[in-house]
Every structure is written in structure tokens, then in C-alpha cells.
Coordinates of N, CA and C in Angstrom, one line a residue:
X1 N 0.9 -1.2 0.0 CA 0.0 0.0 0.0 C 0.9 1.2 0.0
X2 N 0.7 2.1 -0.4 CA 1.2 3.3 -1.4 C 0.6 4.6 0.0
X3 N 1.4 5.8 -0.2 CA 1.1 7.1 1.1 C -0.4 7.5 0.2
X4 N -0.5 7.4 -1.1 CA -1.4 8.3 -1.4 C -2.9 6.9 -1.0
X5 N -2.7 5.5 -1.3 CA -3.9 4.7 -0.5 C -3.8 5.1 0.8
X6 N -3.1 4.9 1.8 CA -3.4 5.3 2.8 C -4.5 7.2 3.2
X7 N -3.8 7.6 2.6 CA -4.4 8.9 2.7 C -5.7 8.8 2.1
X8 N -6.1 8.7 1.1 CA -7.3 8.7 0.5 C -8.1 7.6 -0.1
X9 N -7.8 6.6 0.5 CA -8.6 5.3 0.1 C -7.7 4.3 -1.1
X10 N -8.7 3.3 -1.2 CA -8.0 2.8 -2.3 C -7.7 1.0 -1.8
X11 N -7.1 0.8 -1.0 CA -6.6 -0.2 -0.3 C -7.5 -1.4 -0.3
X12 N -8.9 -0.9 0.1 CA -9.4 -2.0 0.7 C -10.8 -1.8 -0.3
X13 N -10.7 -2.9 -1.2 CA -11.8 -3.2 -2.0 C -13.1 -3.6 -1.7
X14 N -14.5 -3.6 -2.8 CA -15.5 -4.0 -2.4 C -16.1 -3.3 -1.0
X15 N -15.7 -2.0 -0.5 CA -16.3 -1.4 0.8 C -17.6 -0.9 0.7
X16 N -18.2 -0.9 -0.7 CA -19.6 -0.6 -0.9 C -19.7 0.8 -1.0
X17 N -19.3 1.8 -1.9 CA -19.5 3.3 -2.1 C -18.8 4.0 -1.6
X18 N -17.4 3.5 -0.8 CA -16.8 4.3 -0.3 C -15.5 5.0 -0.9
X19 N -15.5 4.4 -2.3 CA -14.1 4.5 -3.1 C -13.1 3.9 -2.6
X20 N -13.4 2.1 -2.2 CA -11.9 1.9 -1.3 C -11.7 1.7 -0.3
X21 N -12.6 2.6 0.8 CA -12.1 3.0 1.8 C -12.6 1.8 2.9
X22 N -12.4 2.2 4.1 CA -13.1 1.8 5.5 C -14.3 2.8 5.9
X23 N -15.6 2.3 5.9 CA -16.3 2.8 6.6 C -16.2 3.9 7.6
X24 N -16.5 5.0 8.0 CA -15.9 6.1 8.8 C -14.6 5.9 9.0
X25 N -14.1 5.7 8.3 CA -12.5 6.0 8.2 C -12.0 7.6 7.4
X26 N -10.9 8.1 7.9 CA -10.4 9.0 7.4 C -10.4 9.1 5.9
X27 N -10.1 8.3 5.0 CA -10.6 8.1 3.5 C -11.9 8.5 3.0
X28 N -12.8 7.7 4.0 CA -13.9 8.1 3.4 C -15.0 9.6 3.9
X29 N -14.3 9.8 4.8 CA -14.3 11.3 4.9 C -13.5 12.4 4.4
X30 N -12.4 12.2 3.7 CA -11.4 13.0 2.9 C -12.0 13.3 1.3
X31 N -12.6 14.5 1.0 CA -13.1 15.0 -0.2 C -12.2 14.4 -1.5
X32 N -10.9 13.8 -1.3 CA -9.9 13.7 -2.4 C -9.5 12.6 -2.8
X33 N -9.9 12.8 -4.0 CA -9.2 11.4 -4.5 C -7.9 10.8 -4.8
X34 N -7.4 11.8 -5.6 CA -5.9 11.8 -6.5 C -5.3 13.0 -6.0
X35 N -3.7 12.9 -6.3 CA -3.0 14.2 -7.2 C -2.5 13.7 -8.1
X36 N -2.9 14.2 -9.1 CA -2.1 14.3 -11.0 C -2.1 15.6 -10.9
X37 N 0.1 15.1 -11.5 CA 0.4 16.8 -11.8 C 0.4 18.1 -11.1
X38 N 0.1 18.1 -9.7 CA 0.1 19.0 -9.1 C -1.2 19.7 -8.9
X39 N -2.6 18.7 -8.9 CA -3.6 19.5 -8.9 C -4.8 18.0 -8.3
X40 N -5.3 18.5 -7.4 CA -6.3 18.0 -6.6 C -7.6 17.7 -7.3
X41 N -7.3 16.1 -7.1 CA -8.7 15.6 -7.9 C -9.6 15.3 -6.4
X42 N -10.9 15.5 -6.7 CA -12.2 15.8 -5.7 C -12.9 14.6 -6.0
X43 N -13.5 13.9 -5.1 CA -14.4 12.9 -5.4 C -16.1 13.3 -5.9
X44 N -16.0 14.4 -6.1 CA -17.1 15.0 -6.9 C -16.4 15.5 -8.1
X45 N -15.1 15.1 -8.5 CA -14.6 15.5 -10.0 C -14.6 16.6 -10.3
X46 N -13.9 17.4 -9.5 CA -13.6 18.9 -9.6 C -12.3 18.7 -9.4
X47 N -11.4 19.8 -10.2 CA -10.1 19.7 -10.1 C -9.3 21.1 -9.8
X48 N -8.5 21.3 -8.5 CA -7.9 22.4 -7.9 C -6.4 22.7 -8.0
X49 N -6.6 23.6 -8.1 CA -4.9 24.1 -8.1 C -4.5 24.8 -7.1
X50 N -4.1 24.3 -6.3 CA -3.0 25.2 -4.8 C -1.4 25.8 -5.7
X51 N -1.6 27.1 -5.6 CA -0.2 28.1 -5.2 C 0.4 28.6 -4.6
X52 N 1.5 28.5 -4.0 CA 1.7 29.5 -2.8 C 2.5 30.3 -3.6
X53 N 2.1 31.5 -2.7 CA 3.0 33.2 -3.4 C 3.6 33.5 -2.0
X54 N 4.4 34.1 -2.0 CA 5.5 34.7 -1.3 C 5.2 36.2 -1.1
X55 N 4.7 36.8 -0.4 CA 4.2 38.3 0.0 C 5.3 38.8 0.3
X56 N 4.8 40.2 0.2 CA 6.3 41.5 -0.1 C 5.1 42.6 1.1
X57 N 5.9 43.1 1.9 CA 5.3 44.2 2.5 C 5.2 45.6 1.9
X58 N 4.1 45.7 1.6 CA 3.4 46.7 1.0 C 3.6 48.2 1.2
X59 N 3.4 47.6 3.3 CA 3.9 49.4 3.6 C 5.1 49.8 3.7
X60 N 6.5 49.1 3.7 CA 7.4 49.9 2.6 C 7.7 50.2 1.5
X61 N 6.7 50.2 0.9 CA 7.0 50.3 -0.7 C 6.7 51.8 -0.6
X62 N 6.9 52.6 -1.9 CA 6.9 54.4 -1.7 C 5.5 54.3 -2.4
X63 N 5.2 55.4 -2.2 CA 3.5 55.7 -3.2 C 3.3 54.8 -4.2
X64 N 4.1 55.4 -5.0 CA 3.9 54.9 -6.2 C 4.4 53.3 -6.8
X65 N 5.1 53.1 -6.0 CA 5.1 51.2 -5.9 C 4.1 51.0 -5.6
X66 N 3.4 51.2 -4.5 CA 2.6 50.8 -3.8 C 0.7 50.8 -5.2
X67 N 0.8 52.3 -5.5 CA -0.1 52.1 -6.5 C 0.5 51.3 -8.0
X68 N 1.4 51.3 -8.3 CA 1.3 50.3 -9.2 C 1.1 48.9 -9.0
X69 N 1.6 48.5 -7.6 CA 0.6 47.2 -7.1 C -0.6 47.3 -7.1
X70 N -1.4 48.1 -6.9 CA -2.2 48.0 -7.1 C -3.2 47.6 -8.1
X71 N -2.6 48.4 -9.4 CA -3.2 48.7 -10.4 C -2.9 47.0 -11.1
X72 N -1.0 46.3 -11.0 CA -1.2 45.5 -11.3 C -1.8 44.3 -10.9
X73 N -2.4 44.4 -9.5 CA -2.8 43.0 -9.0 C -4.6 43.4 -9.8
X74 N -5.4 44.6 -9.6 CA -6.3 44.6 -10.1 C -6.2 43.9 -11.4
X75 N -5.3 44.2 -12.3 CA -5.3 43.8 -13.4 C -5.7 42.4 -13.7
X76 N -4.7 41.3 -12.6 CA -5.0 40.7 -12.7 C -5.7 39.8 -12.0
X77 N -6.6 40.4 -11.2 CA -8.1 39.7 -10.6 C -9.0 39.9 -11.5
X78 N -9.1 40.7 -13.0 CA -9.8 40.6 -13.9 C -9.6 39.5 -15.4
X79 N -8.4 38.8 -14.9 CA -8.6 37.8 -16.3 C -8.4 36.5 -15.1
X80 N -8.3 36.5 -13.6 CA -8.5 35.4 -13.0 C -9.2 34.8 -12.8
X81 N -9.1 33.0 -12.6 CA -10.3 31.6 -12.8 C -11.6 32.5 -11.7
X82 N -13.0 32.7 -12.2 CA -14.1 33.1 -11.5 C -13.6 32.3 -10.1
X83 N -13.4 30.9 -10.0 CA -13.1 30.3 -8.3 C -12.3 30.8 -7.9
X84 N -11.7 31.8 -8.1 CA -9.9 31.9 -7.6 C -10.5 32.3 -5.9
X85 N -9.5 32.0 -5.3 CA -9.8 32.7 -3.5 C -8.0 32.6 -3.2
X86 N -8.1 33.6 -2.1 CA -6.9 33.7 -1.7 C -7.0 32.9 -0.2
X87 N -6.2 32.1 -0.2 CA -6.0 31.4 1.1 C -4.7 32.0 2.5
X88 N -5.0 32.2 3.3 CA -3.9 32.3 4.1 C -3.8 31.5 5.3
X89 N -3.0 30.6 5.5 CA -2.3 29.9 6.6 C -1.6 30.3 7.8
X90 N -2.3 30.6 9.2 CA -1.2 31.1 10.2 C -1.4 30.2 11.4
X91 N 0.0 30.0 11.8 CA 0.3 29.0 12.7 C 1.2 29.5 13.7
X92 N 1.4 29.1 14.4 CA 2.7 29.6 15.4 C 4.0 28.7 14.9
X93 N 4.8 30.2 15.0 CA 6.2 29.9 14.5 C 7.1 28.2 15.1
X94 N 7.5 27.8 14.3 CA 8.2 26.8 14.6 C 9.9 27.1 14.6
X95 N 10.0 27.3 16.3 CA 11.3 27.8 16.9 C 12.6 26.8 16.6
X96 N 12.1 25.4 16.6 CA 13.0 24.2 17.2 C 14.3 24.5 16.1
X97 N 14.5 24.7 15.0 CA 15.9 24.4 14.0 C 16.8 25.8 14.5
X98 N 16.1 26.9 14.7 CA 16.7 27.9 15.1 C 17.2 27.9 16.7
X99 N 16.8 27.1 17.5 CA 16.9 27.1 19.2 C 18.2 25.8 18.8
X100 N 18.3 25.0 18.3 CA 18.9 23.6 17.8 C 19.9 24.7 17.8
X101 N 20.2 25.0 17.1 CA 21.2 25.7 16.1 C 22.2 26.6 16.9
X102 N 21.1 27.4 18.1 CA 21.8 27.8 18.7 C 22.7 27.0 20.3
X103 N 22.0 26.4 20.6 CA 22.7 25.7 21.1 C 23.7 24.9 21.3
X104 N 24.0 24.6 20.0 CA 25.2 24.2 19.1 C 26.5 25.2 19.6
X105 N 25.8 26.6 19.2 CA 26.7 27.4 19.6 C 27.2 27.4 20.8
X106 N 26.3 27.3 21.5 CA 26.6 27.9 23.3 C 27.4 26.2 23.8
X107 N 27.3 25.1 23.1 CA 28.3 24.2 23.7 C 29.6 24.5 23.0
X108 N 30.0 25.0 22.1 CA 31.1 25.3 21.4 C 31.9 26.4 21.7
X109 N 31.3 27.4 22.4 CA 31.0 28.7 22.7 C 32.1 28.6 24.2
X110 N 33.5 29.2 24.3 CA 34.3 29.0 25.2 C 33.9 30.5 26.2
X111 N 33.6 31.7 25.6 CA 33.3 33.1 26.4 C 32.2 32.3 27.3
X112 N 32.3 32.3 28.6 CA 31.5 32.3 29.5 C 30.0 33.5 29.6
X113 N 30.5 34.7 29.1 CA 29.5 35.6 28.7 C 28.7 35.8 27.5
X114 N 29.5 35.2 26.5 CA 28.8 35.0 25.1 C 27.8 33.9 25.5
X115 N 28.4 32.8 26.2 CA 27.3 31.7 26.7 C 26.0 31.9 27.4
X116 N 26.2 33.0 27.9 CA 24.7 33.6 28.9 C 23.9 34.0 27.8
X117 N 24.8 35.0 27.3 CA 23.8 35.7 26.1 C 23.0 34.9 25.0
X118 N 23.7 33.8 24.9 CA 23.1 33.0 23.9 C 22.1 32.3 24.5
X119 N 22.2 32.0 25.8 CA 21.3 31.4 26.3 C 20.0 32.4 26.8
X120 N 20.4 33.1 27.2 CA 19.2 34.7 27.5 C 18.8 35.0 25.6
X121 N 18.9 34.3 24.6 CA 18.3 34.4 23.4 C 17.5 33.2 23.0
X122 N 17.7 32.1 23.2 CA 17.3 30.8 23.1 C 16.1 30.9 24.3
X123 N 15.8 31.7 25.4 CA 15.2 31.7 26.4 C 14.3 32.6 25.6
X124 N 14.8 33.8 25.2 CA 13.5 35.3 24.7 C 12.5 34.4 23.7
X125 N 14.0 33.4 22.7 CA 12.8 33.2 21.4 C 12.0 31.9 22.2
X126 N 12.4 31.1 22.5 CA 11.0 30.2 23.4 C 10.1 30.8 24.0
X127 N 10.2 31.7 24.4 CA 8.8 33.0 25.1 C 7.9 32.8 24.1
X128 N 8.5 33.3 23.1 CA 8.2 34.5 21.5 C 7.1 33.3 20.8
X129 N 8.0 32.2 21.0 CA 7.4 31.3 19.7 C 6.0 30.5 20.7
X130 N 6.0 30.5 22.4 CA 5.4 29.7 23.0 C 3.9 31.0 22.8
X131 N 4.2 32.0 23.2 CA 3.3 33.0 23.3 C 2.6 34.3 22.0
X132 N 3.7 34.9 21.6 CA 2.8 35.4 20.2 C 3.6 35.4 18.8
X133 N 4.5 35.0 18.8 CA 5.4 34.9 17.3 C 4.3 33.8 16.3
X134 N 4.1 33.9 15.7 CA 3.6 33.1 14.3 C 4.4 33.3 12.5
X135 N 3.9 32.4 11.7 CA 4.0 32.3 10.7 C 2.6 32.6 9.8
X136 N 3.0 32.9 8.5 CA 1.8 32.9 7.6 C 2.0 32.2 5.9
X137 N 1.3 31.9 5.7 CA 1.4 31.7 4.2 C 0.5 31.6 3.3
X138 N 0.7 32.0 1.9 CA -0.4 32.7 1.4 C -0.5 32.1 0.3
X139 N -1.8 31.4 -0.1 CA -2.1 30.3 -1.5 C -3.2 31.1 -2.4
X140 N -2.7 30.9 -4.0 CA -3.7 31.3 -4.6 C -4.5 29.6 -5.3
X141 N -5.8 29.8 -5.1 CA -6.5 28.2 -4.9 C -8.0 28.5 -5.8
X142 N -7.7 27.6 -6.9 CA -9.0 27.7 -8.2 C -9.2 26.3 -8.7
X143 N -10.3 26.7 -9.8 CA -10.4 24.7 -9.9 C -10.8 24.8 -11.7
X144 N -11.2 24.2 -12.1 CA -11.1 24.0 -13.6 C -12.3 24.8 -13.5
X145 N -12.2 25.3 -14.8 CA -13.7 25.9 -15.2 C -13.9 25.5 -16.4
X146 N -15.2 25.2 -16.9 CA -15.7 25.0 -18.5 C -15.3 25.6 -19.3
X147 N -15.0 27.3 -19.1 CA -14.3 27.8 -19.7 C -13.0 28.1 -20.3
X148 N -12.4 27.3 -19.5 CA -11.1 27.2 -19.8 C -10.3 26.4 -20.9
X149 N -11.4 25.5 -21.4 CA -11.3 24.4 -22.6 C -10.1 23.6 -22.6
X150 N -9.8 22.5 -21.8 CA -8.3 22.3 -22.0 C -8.2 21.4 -23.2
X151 N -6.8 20.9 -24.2 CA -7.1 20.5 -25.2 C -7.6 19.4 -25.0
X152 N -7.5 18.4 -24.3 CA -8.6 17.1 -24.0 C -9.5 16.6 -23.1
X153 N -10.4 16.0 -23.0 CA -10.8 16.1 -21.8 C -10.0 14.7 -21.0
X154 N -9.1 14.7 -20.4 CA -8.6 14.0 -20.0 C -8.0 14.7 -18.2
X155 N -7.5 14.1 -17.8 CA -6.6 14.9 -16.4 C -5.5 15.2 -16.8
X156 N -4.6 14.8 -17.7 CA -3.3 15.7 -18.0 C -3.4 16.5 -18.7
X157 N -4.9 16.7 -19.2 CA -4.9 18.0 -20.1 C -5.2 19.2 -19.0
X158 N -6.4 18.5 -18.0 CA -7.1 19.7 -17.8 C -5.5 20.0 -16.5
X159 N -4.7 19.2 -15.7 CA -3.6 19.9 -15.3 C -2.7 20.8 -15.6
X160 N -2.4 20.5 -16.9 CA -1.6 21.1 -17.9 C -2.6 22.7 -18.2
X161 N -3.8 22.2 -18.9 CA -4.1 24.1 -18.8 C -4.3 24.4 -17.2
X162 N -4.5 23.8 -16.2 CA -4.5 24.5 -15.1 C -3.2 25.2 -14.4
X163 N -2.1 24.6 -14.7 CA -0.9 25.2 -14.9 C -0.7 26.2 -16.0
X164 N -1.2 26.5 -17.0 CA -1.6 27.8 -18.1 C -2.1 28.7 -16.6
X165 N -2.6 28.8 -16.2 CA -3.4 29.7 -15.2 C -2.3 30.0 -14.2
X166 N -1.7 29.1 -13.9 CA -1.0 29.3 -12.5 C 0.6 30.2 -13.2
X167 N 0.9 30.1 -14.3 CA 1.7 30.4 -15.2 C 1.3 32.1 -15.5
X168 N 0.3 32.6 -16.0 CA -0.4 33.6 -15.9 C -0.3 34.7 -14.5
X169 N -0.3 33.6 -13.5 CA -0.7 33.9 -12.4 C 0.9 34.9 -12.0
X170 N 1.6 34.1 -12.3 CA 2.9 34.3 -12.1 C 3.5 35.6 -12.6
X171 N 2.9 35.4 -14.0 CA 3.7 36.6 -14.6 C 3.1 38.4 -14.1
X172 N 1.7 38.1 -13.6 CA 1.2 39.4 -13.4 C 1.2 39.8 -12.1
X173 N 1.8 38.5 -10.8 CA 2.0 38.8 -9.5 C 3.8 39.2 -9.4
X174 N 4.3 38.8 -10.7 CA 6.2 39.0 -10.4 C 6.0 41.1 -10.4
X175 N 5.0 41.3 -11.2 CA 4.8 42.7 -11.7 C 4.9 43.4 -10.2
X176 N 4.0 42.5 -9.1 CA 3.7 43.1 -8.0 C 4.8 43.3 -7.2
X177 N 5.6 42.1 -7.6 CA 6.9 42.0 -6.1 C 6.1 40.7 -5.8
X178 N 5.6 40.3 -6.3 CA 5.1 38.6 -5.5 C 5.6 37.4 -6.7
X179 N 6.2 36.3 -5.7 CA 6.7 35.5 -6.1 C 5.7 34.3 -6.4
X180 N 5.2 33.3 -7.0 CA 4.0 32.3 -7.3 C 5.3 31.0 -7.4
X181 N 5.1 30.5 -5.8 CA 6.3 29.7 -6.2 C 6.0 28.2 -7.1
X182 N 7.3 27.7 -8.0 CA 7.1 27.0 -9.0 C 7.8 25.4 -8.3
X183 N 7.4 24.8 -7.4 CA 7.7 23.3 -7.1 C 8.1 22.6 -7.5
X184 N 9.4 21.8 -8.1 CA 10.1 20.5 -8.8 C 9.3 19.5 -8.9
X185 N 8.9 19.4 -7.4 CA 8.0 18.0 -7.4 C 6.2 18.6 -7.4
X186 N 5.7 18.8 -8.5 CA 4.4 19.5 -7.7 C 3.4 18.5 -7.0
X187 N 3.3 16.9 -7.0 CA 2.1 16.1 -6.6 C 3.0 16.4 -4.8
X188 N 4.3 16.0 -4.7 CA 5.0 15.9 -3.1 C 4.5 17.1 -2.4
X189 N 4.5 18.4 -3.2 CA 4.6 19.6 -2.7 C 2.9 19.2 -1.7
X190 N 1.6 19.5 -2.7 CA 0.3 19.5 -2.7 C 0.5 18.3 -1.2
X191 N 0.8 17.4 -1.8 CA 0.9 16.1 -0.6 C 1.0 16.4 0.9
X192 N 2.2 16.7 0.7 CA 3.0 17.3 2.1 C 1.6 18.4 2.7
X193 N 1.4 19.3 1.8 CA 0.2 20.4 2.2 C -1.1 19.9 2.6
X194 N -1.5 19.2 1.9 CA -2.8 18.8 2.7 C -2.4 17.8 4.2
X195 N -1.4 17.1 4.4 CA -0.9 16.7 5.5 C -1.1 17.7 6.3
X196 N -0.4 18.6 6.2 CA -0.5 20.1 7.6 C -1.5 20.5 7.8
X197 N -2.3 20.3 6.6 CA -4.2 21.4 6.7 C -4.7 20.5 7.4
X198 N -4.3 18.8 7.4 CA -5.3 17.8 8.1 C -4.9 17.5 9.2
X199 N -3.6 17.6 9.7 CA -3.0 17.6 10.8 C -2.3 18.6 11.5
X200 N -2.8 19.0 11.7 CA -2.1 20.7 12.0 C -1.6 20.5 13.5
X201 N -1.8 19.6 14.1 CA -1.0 19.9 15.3 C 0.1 19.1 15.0
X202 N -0.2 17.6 14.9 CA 0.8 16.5 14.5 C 2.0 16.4 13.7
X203 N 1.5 17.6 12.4 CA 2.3 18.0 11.2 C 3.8 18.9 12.0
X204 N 3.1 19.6 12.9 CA 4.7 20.3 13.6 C 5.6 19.3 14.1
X205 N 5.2 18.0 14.3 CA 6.3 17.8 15.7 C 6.3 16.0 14.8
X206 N 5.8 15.9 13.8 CA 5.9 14.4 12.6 C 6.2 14.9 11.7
X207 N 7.0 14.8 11.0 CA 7.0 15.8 9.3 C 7.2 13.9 8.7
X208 N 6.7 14.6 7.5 CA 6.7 13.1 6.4 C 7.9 12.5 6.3
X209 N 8.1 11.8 6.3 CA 10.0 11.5 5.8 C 10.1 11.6 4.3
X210 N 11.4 12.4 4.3 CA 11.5 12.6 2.9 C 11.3 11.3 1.7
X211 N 11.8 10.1 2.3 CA 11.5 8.9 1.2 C 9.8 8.4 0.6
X212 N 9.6 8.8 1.9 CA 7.8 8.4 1.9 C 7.3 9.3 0.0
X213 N 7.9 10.3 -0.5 CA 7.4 10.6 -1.7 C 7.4 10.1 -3.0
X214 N 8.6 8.9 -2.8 CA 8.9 7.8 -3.6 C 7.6 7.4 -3.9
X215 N 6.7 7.0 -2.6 CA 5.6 6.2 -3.1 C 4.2 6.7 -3.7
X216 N 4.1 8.1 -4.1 CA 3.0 9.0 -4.6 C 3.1 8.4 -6.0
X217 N 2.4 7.2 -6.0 CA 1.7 6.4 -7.4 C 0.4 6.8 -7.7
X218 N 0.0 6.8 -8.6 CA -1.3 6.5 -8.6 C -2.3 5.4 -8.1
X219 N -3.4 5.4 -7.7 CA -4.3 4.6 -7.0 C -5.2 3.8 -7.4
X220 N -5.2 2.6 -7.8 CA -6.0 1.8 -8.3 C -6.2 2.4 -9.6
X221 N -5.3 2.8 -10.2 CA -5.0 2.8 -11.6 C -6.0 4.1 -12.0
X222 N -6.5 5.0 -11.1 CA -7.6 6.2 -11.3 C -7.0 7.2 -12.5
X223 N -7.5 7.5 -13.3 CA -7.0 8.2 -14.2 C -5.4 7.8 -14.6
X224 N -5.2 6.8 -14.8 CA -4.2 6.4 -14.9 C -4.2 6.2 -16.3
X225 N -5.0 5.8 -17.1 CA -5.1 5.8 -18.9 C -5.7 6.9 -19.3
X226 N -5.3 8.0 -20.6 CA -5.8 9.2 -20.9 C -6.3 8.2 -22.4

């Protein structure tokens, strides 16, 4: 059995309408079927695109940066997918690689006073991260439209123009100072992401093991022939 059966069904045959799954099991409560390509197949056969973009702070920019952001993000909320929505993610910061790191220092660290200090820093940012420091992150999130006509009706087609969109997306948010980041792996990327949305406490303190991505196959062969 494969990360993407476990996550979204598949495994266990003949369960009677559940696509797979176990009866009130996490599967058959999970809206998702697949990822092909980097884009979220729905068990009502709707197909999504998650982007994350990289935000630029606005209020240093001078006037007139600031209004030509403007002008060009309007621009482009007017040729964007009618579903488009902006998603934002905020969590509390995850201290541990930076507190790791410093600690490193403070056993290596021979000044007896550099050692306090580092340690009266490792102490402030555990406050910071226990009580109000956070993270954010920002997705642009659309799904196929009829309009969009991709050349086949297939899932690699309609991926492929849904990456047309996210490509689009890119070139009219680089205008802004925003980055629409572009993935190597895009099914791992999406993967790993809905992991955190579904486990949001567990996801801080389990992360996936990197090999676990090896096994993002397709699933009982679902869209597996175009």
C-alpha cells in the first residue's frame, strides 16, 4: 500500500461506495481522490490548483510602488479563474531548527558571557514562539472551469491548462513584487500540504520522511489511462 492509498482510500476493496475505503475511516471522509500533476482531484470531480506566493510588504513600498501594485494586481483579478480565492495559513512559528542551532553554539562557545547571552536568546525566542510569534502563508486556490477548454478532456490535459493559469498567475503577480512559487515535485509539494491542513497539530512535531514521496503512485490505476 502506497502514502497516497493510505491517505485517500484505495486499499481495501468491495467497501460498498466508499471508493476503497473503511467505513468512517479518514478516507472516506477526505473529499480527495488523487493528485495528478500537481492539482487535486475531488471525489465529486472537480479539479484544484494550490499556489503558494511569497508576500512583499506593501507598507514599505513608496507611493507609487505601492499604487502600481495596485493597479497591477487589479489587473490581474480581472482575467483570474471566477473560483480563484486567496487562502492564508497562520500557525505559530516553529522555533526548534533555530533554538537547535543555537545551542550548538553555546556548547562550542568557550566566552563564558557569550554563553549567557546566547542562552538569554534561546530563552526570549522560546517565550516568542510559546506565546505570540507566528507564521503565515499565502495560496492562490482555483479549480477547472468549462471555460477554460483544456485540449482534452482528460486529467493531463485539464492539469496542464490549469498550470496555463498558475503560469499567468505568475507573470502578473512578479509585476507586484510577489513570487507564485514553482515546485520540482508539484504532486509531493500539494501532498506534504494537505498533510499540515489535516494535521495541524501532528504535522509540527511528525513531518513526512522525505522517502515516503517515492511512493506517490497513482491509485487503483484512477485516471491512470488518458
Amino acid at each position: 500500500m502506497n502514502l497516497k492509498e493510505l491517505i485517500f482510500g484505495g486499499g481495501v476493496k468491495d467497501a460498498g461506495g466508499a471508493g476503497g475505503a473503511y467505513r468512517d475511516s479518514i478516507q472516506a471522509w477526505l473529499p480527495i481522490k488523487n493528485i495528478i500533476g500537481g492539482v487535486i482531484v475531488t471525489k465529486d470531480n472537480r479539479f484544484v490548483k494550490v499556489c503558494e506566493v511569497l508576500p512583499v510588504n506593501f507598507y514599505l513600498k513608496s507611493p507609487a510602488d505601492q499604487e502600481n501594485i495596485i493597479l497591477s494586481f487589479a489587473a490581474y483579478l480581472k482575467i483570474a479563474p471566477n473560483t480563484l480565492q486567496i487562502m492564508v495559513r497562520t500557525q505559530k512559528a516553529d522555533m526548534a531548527d533555530y533554538v537547535a542551532r543555537m545551542r550548538s553554539y553555546a556548547e562550542s562557545e568557550e566566552n563564558e558571557k557569550c554563553r549567557e547571552m546566547i542562552e538569554d536568546n534561546i530563552a526570549e525566542v522560546d517565550w516568542l514562539g510559546a506565546s505570540s510569534a507566528i507564521t503565515r502563508r499565502f495560496f492562490l486556490v482555483f479549480q477547472y472551469e468549462p471555460q477554460m477548454k483544456a485540449k482534452r478532456n482528460t486529467v493531463r490535459s485539464i492539469a496542464e491548462r490549469l498550470q496555463e493559469e498558475a503560469d499567468t498567475a505568475r507573470r502578473y503577480l512578479d509585476v507586484c513584487g510577489l513570487e507564485v512559487l514553482e515546485p520540482r515535485y508539484a504532486d509531493n509539494t500539494v501532498l506534504e500540504l494537505l498533510y499540515e491542513f489535516i494535521n495541524k497539530r501532528t504535522s509540527r512535531r511528525v513531518k513526512l520522511p522525505a522517502g515516503v514521496f517515492d511512493m506517490t503512485t497513482a491509485v487503483h490505476g484512477i485516471y491512470e489511462e488518458e
